Short mmCIF file of N, CA and C in Angstrom, two decimals:
data_model
loop_
_atom_site.label_atom_id
_atom_site.label_comp_id
_atom_site.label_asym_id
_atom_site.label_seq_id
_atom_site.Cartn_x
_atom_site.Cartn_y
_atom_site.Cartn_z
N UNK A 1 -2.50 10.38 -11.70
CA UNK A 1 -1.09 10.70 -11.70
C UNK A 1 -0.46 10.14 -12.97
N UNK A 2 -0.66 10.80 -14.07
CA UNK A 2 -0.17 10.33 -15.35
C UNK A 2 1.25 10.83 -15.57
N UNK A 3 2.15 9.92 -15.78
CA UNK A 3 3.55 10.26 -15.99
C UNK A 3 3.89 10.35 -17.48
N UNK A 4 2.86 10.41 -18.33
CA UNK A 4 3.10 10.53 -19.76
C UNK A 4 3.63 9.26 -20.38
N UNK A 5 3.28 8.11 -19.80
CA UNK A 5 3.85 6.86 -20.29
C UNK A 5 2.83 6.03 -21.06
N UNK A 6 1.71 6.62 -21.44
CA UNK A 6 0.69 5.85 -22.13
C UNK A 6 0.91 5.83 -23.65
N UNK A 7 0.49 4.72 -24.24
CA UNK A 7 0.37 4.67 -25.69
C UNK A 7 -0.75 3.70 -26.02
N UNK A 8 -1.28 3.79 -27.21
CA UNK A 8 -2.46 3.01 -27.58
C UNK A 8 -2.04 1.77 -28.37
N UNK A 9 -2.60 0.62 -27.94
CA UNK A 9 -2.44 -0.62 -28.70
C UNK A 9 -3.71 -0.79 -29.52
N UNK A 10 -3.87 -1.91 -30.14
CA UNK A 10 -5.03 -2.14 -30.99
C UNK A 10 -6.36 -1.97 -30.24
N UNK A 11 -6.42 -2.43 -28.98
CA UNK A 11 -7.68 -2.41 -28.26
C UNK A 11 -7.71 -1.55 -27.01
N UNK A 12 -6.56 -1.22 -26.45
CA UNK A 12 -6.55 -0.56 -25.15
C UNK A 12 -5.38 0.39 -25.02
N UNK A 13 -5.44 1.20 -23.98
CA UNK A 13 -4.32 2.06 -23.64
C UNK A 13 -3.50 1.35 -22.57
N UNK A 14 -2.23 1.19 -22.82
CA UNK A 14 -1.31 0.59 -21.86
C UNK A 14 -0.07 1.44 -21.77
N UNK A 15 0.66 1.30 -20.71
CA UNK A 15 1.96 1.94 -20.63
C UNK A 15 3.01 0.94 -21.08
N UNK A 16 4.15 1.44 -21.45
CA UNK A 16 5.24 0.54 -21.82
C UNK A 16 5.61 -0.36 -20.66
N UNK A 17 5.58 0.17 -19.46
CA UNK A 17 5.90 -0.62 -18.27
C UNK A 17 4.89 -1.74 -18.09
N UNK A 18 3.60 -1.43 -18.25
CA UNK A 18 2.57 -2.43 -18.07
C UNK A 18 2.73 -3.56 -19.08
N UNK A 19 2.98 -3.23 -20.32
CA UNK A 19 3.16 -4.26 -21.33
C UNK A 19 4.37 -5.13 -21.03
N UNK A 20 5.44 -4.52 -20.57
CA UNK A 20 6.63 -5.27 -20.20
C UNK A 20 6.32 -6.24 -19.07
N UNK A 21 5.60 -5.77 -18.05
CA UNK A 21 5.29 -6.60 -16.90
C UNK A 21 4.31 -7.72 -17.26
N UNK A 22 3.43 -7.46 -18.23
CA UNK A 22 2.44 -8.47 -18.61
C UNK A 22 2.98 -9.45 -19.65
N UNK A 23 4.19 -9.25 -20.12
CA UNK A 23 4.71 -10.06 -21.21
C UNK A 23 5.11 -11.46 -20.79
N UNK A 24 5.11 -11.75 -19.47
CA UNK A 24 5.48 -13.07 -19.02
C UNK A 24 6.97 -13.27 -18.88
N UNK A 25 7.74 -12.21 -18.93
CA UNK A 25 9.18 -12.30 -18.75
C UNK A 25 9.46 -12.89 -17.39
N UNK A 26 10.28 -13.93 -17.32
CA UNK A 26 10.51 -14.63 -16.06
C UNK A 26 11.42 -13.85 -15.11
N UNK A 27 12.17 -12.89 -15.59
CA UNK A 27 13.01 -12.11 -14.69
C UNK A 27 12.15 -11.05 -14.00
N UNK A 28 12.54 -10.71 -12.79
CA UNK A 28 11.76 -9.72 -12.05
C UNK A 28 12.08 -8.33 -12.55
N UNK A 29 11.07 -7.55 -12.77
CA UNK A 29 11.21 -6.17 -13.22
C UNK A 29 11.63 -5.30 -12.05
N UNK A 30 12.47 -4.34 -12.33
CA UNK A 30 12.82 -3.32 -11.34
C UNK A 30 11.94 -2.11 -11.60
N UNK A 31 11.12 -1.75 -10.63
CA UNK A 31 10.18 -0.63 -10.76
C UNK A 31 10.70 0.60 -10.03
N UNK A 32 10.63 1.74 -10.70
CA UNK A 32 10.80 3.01 -10.00
C UNK A 32 9.43 3.35 -9.41
N UNK A 33 9.40 4.32 -8.51
CA UNK A 33 8.11 4.73 -7.95
C UNK A 33 7.20 5.32 -9.03
N UNK A 34 7.80 6.02 -10.01
CA UNK A 34 7.00 6.57 -11.11
C UNK A 34 6.39 5.46 -11.95
N UNK A 35 7.12 4.39 -12.18
CA UNK A 35 6.58 3.27 -12.95
C UNK A 35 5.50 2.54 -12.15
N UNK A 36 5.74 2.37 -10.88
CA UNK A 36 4.79 1.66 -10.03
C UNK A 36 3.43 2.36 -10.01
N UNK A 37 3.43 3.68 -10.02
CA UNK A 37 2.16 4.41 -9.92
C UNK A 37 1.25 4.16 -11.13
N UNK A 38 1.78 3.65 -12.23
CA UNK A 38 0.94 3.32 -13.39
C UNK A 38 0.04 2.11 -13.11
N UNK A 39 0.31 1.39 -12.05
CA UNK A 39 -0.43 0.17 -11.72
C UNK A 39 -1.37 0.40 -10.54
N UNK A 40 -2.13 1.49 -10.61
CA UNK A 40 -3.00 1.84 -9.49
C UNK A 40 -4.45 1.43 -9.68
N UNK A 41 -4.79 0.87 -10.84
CA UNK A 41 -6.16 0.44 -11.10
C UNK A 41 -7.12 1.59 -11.36
N UNK A 42 -6.59 2.79 -11.51
CA UNK A 42 -7.43 3.97 -11.73
C UNK A 42 -7.21 4.52 -13.13
N UNK A 43 -7.81 5.61 -13.42
CA UNK A 43 -7.65 6.33 -14.69
C UNK A 43 -8.08 5.49 -15.88
N UNK A 44 -8.94 4.51 -15.66
CA UNK A 44 -9.44 3.72 -16.76
C UNK A 44 -8.41 2.80 -17.39
N UNK A 45 -7.29 2.62 -16.75
CA UNK A 45 -6.25 1.75 -17.31
C UNK A 45 -6.62 0.29 -17.11
N UNK A 46 -6.71 -0.49 -18.16
CA UNK A 46 -6.99 -1.92 -18.02
C UNK A 46 -5.70 -2.66 -17.68
N UNK A 47 -5.25 -2.51 -16.46
CA UNK A 47 -3.95 -3.05 -16.09
C UNK A 47 -4.00 -3.69 -14.71
N UNK A 48 -2.98 -4.45 -14.40
CA UNK A 48 -2.91 -5.04 -13.06
C UNK A 48 -2.76 -3.97 -11.99
N UNK A 49 -3.05 -4.36 -10.76
CA UNK A 49 -2.84 -3.49 -9.60
C UNK A 49 -1.66 -4.05 -8.83
N UNK A 50 -0.64 -3.22 -8.64
CA UNK A 50 0.56 -3.63 -7.93
C UNK A 50 0.71 -2.85 -6.64
N UNK A 51 1.24 -3.51 -5.62
CA UNK A 51 1.56 -2.88 -4.34
C UNK A 51 2.97 -3.30 -3.99
N UNK A 52 3.80 -2.33 -3.60
CA UNK A 52 5.16 -2.64 -3.16
C UNK A 52 5.16 -2.76 -1.64
N UNK A 53 5.96 -3.71 -1.19
CA UNK A 53 6.10 -3.94 0.25
C UNK A 53 7.50 -4.44 0.53
N UNK A 54 8.22 -3.69 1.34
CA UNK A 54 9.57 -4.06 1.77
C UNK A 54 10.49 -4.36 0.58
N UNK A 55 10.38 -3.56 -0.46
CA UNK A 55 11.26 -3.69 -1.61
C UNK A 55 10.78 -4.65 -2.69
N UNK A 56 9.70 -5.36 -2.44
CA UNK A 56 9.15 -6.29 -3.43
C UNK A 56 7.84 -5.74 -3.97
N UNK A 57 7.54 -6.06 -5.24
CA UNK A 57 6.32 -5.58 -5.88
C UNK A 57 5.42 -6.80 -6.13
N UNK A 58 4.17 -6.70 -5.67
CA UNK A 58 3.22 -7.79 -5.76
C UNK A 58 2.05 -7.41 -6.64
N UNK A 59 1.54 -8.40 -7.39
CA UNK A 59 0.34 -8.22 -8.21
C UNK A 59 -0.85 -8.64 -7.35
N UNK A 60 -1.62 -7.66 -6.91
CA UNK A 60 -2.76 -7.92 -6.03
C UNK A 60 -4.08 -7.94 -6.79
N UNK A 61 -4.01 -7.91 -8.11
CA UNK A 61 -5.21 -7.77 -8.94
C UNK A 61 -6.22 -8.88 -8.67
N UNK A 62 -5.83 -10.11 -8.81
CA UNK A 62 -6.79 -11.21 -8.77
C UNK A 62 -7.38 -11.45 -7.38
N UNK A 63 -6.53 -11.58 -6.39
CA UNK A 63 -7.02 -11.92 -5.04
C UNK A 63 -7.27 -10.70 -4.17
N UNK A 64 -6.83 -9.52 -4.59
CA UNK A 64 -6.95 -8.35 -3.74
C UNK A 64 -7.69 -7.18 -4.35
N UNK A 65 -8.36 -7.38 -5.48
CA UNK A 65 -9.01 -6.26 -6.17
C UNK A 65 -10.02 -5.55 -5.27
N UNK A 66 -10.72 -6.30 -4.42
CA UNK A 66 -11.73 -5.67 -3.56
C UNK A 66 -11.09 -4.88 -2.42
N UNK A 67 -9.84 -5.17 -2.11
CA UNK A 67 -9.13 -4.43 -1.07
C UNK A 67 -8.37 -3.24 -1.64
N UNK A 68 -7.67 -3.48 -2.76
CA UNK A 68 -6.74 -2.47 -3.29
C UNK A 68 -7.27 -1.75 -4.53
N UNK A 69 -8.33 -2.26 -5.11
CA UNK A 69 -8.89 -1.64 -6.30
C UNK A 69 -9.69 -0.39 -5.96
N UNK A 70 -10.15 0.32 -6.98
CA UNK A 70 -10.94 1.54 -6.76
C UNK A 70 -12.13 1.29 -5.84
N UNK A 71 -12.24 2.10 -4.80
CA UNK A 71 -13.31 1.97 -3.84
C UNK A 71 -13.01 1.02 -2.70
N UNK A 72 -11.90 0.30 -2.78
CA UNK A 72 -11.53 -0.64 -1.72
C UNK A 72 -10.94 0.08 -0.52
N UNK A 73 -10.95 -0.58 0.63
CA UNK A 73 -10.46 0.08 1.84
C UNK A 73 -8.97 0.43 1.81
N UNK A 74 -8.20 -0.25 0.98
CA UNK A 74 -6.76 0.01 0.89
C UNK A 74 -6.35 0.51 -0.49
N UNK A 75 -7.28 1.16 -1.20
CA UNK A 75 -6.97 1.65 -2.54
C UNK A 75 -5.81 2.64 -2.55
N UNK A 76 -5.55 3.29 -1.43
CA UNK A 76 -4.44 4.25 -1.35
C UNK A 76 -3.09 3.56 -1.53
N UNK A 77 -3.03 2.24 -1.32
CA UNK A 77 -1.78 1.49 -1.46
C UNK A 77 -1.52 1.08 -2.91
N UNK A 78 -2.54 1.10 -3.75
CA UNK A 78 -2.42 0.64 -5.13
C UNK A 78 -1.44 1.53 -5.90
N UNK A 79 -0.47 0.90 -6.55
CA UNK A 79 0.52 1.63 -7.32
C UNK A 79 1.53 2.36 -6.45
N UNK A 80 1.66 1.97 -5.22
CA UNK A 80 2.56 2.65 -4.28
C UNK A 80 3.33 1.66 -3.42
N UNK A 81 4.29 2.19 -2.68
CA UNK A 81 5.01 1.43 -1.67
C UNK A 81 4.23 1.56 -0.37
N UNK A 82 3.65 0.47 0.10
CA UNK A 82 2.81 0.48 1.30
C UNK A 82 3.59 0.07 2.55
N UNK A 83 4.88 -0.04 2.46
CA UNK A 83 5.69 -0.55 3.57
C UNK A 83 5.49 0.22 4.86
N UNK A 84 5.70 1.52 4.83
CA UNK A 84 5.58 2.31 6.06
C UNK A 84 4.15 2.26 6.60
N UNK A 85 3.17 2.32 5.71
CA UNK A 85 1.78 2.29 6.15
C UNK A 85 1.47 1.01 6.90
N UNK A 86 1.90 -0.11 6.38
CA UNK A 86 1.60 -1.38 7.03
C UNK A 86 2.45 -1.60 8.27
N UNK A 87 3.68 -1.13 8.26
CA UNK A 87 4.55 -1.27 9.43
C UNK A 87 4.05 -0.45 10.61
N UNK A 88 3.50 0.74 10.30
CA UNK A 88 3.07 1.65 11.36
C UNK A 88 1.56 1.69 11.54
N UNK A 89 0.85 0.95 10.70
CA UNK A 89 -0.61 0.90 10.73
C UNK A 89 -1.23 2.28 10.55
N UNK A 90 -0.75 3.00 9.54
CA UNK A 90 -1.31 4.29 9.17
C UNK A 90 -1.71 4.24 7.70
N UNK A 91 -2.53 5.16 7.28
CA UNK A 91 -2.97 5.18 5.88
C UNK A 91 -2.34 6.32 5.10
N UNK A 92 -1.36 7.01 5.67
CA UNK A 92 -0.72 8.13 5.00
C UNK A 92 0.37 7.61 4.08
N UNK A 93 0.18 7.78 2.77
CA UNK A 93 1.17 7.32 1.79
C UNK A 93 2.03 8.48 1.33
N UNK A 94 3.16 8.13 0.74
CA UNK A 94 4.08 9.14 0.23
C UNK A 94 4.49 8.76 -1.18
N UNK A 95 4.83 9.76 -1.98
CA UNK A 95 5.31 9.49 -3.33
C UNK A 95 6.83 9.44 -3.38
N UNK A 96 7.47 9.69 -2.26
CA UNK A 96 8.94 9.69 -2.21
C UNK A 96 9.45 8.31 -1.79
N UNK A 97 10.66 7.99 -2.21
CA UNK A 97 11.28 6.74 -1.80
C UNK A 97 11.52 6.77 -0.30
N UNK A 98 11.28 5.67 0.37
CA UNK A 98 11.42 5.59 1.82
C UNK A 98 12.32 4.41 2.15
N UNK A 99 13.47 4.66 2.79
CA UNK A 99 14.39 3.56 3.09
C UNK A 99 14.01 2.82 4.38
N UNK A 100 13.02 3.32 5.11
CA UNK A 100 12.49 2.66 6.31
C UNK A 100 13.50 2.51 7.43
N UNK A 101 14.60 3.24 7.37
CA UNK A 101 15.67 3.09 8.35
C UNK A 101 15.27 3.53 9.75
N UNK A 102 14.21 4.31 9.88
CA UNK A 102 13.81 4.79 11.19
C UNK A 102 12.71 3.96 11.85
N UNK A 103 12.36 2.82 11.25
CA UNK A 103 11.34 1.97 11.87
C UNK A 103 11.88 1.35 13.15
N UNK A 104 11.00 1.22 14.13
CA UNK A 104 11.37 0.58 15.40
C UNK A 104 11.44 -0.94 15.18
N UNK A 105 12.05 -1.67 16.11
CA UNK A 105 12.07 -3.14 15.98
C UNK A 105 10.66 -3.74 15.87
N UNK A 106 9.72 -3.20 16.61
CA UNK A 106 8.34 -3.70 16.54
C UNK A 106 7.72 -3.44 15.17
N UNK A 107 8.00 -2.26 14.61
CA UNK A 107 7.48 -1.93 13.28
C UNK A 107 8.14 -2.80 12.22
N UNK A 108 9.41 -3.10 12.37
CA UNK A 108 10.09 -4.01 11.43
C UNK A 108 9.46 -5.39 11.48
N UNK A 109 9.15 -5.87 12.67
CA UNK A 109 8.50 -7.18 12.81
C UNK A 109 7.13 -7.17 12.15
N UNK A 110 6.40 -6.09 12.34
CA UNK A 110 5.09 -5.97 11.70
C UNK A 110 5.23 -6.01 10.19
N UNK A 111 6.21 -5.28 9.66
CA UNK A 111 6.45 -5.27 8.22
C UNK A 111 6.81 -6.66 7.71
N UNK A 112 7.63 -7.37 8.45
CA UNK A 112 8.01 -8.74 8.05
C UNK A 112 6.81 -9.66 8.04
N UNK A 113 5.91 -9.51 9.03
CA UNK A 113 4.70 -10.34 9.05
C UNK A 113 3.82 -10.04 7.84
N UNK A 114 3.68 -8.75 7.50
CA UNK A 114 2.91 -8.38 6.31
C UNK A 114 3.54 -8.97 5.06
N UNK A 115 4.87 -8.93 4.99
CA UNK A 115 5.56 -9.44 3.81
C UNK A 115 5.31 -10.94 3.65
N UNK A 116 5.32 -11.69 4.73
CA UNK A 116 5.03 -13.13 4.67
C UNK A 116 3.62 -13.35 4.13
N UNK A 117 2.67 -12.56 4.61
CA UNK A 117 1.29 -12.70 4.13
C UNK A 117 1.18 -12.39 2.64
N UNK A 118 1.85 -11.34 2.20
CA UNK A 118 1.81 -10.98 0.78
C UNK A 118 2.45 -12.08 -0.06
N UNK A 119 3.57 -12.61 0.38
CA UNK A 119 4.25 -13.66 -0.40
C UNK A 119 3.40 -14.92 -0.48
N UNK A 120 2.62 -15.20 0.55
CA UNK A 120 1.75 -16.36 0.54
C UNK A 120 0.53 -16.17 -0.35
N UNK A 121 0.08 -14.93 -0.49
CA UNK A 121 -1.18 -14.67 -1.16
C UNK A 121 -1.06 -14.13 -2.59
N UNK A 122 -0.02 -13.32 -2.86
CA UNK A 122 0.07 -12.63 -4.14
C UNK A 122 1.37 -12.96 -4.87
N UNK A 123 1.31 -13.02 -6.20
CA UNK A 123 2.55 -13.26 -6.96
C UNK A 123 3.47 -12.03 -6.92
N UNK A 124 4.73 -12.28 -6.72
CA UNK A 124 5.72 -11.20 -6.76
C UNK A 124 6.13 -11.00 -8.20
N UNK A 125 6.02 -9.76 -8.69
CA UNK A 125 6.30 -9.47 -10.10
C UNK A 125 7.53 -8.60 -10.29
N UNK A 126 8.10 -8.11 -9.21
CA UNK A 126 9.26 -7.26 -9.36
C UNK A 126 9.81 -6.78 -8.03
N UNK A 127 10.76 -5.88 -8.14
CA UNK A 127 11.36 -5.27 -6.97
C UNK A 127 11.34 -3.76 -7.14
N UNK A 128 11.33 -3.06 -6.03
CA UNK A 128 11.34 -1.60 -6.05
C UNK A 128 12.77 -1.13 -6.17
N UNK A 129 13.00 -0.32 -7.17
CA UNK A 129 14.34 0.20 -7.46
C UNK A 129 14.64 1.40 -6.57
N UNK A 130 15.81 1.38 -5.95
CA UNK A 130 16.23 2.52 -5.13
C UNK A 130 16.63 3.66 -6.06
N UNK A 131 16.34 4.91 -5.66
CA UNK A 131 16.69 6.05 -6.52
C UNK A 131 18.19 6.24 -6.64
#
């Protein structure tokens, strides 16, 4: 899913978004869904793998590469918002923004539990921008 955001540096192909996120800027980046999809660990991009959950974007590269990287059981979540999938325990992802307003109280609790786990395990690198 190439959004035409690639350019070549001296040694590798990176997107402008990836370079911005890797620059060590202490402020949290606001990601659109199109920007987030550049961090899927696919297409030969030497970049981090990001997963959005409940409006926050996490870098799952180091501790989660075997889960979210190519060939992993949750690779469908890489570069996407996995909120609905984890709240409802389904693997069907969407490329559209999802406000999650129709989740049941039980699904909201499930999402909150997942968010706690992500915050404990993975660094938060940004937030998901609403359209």
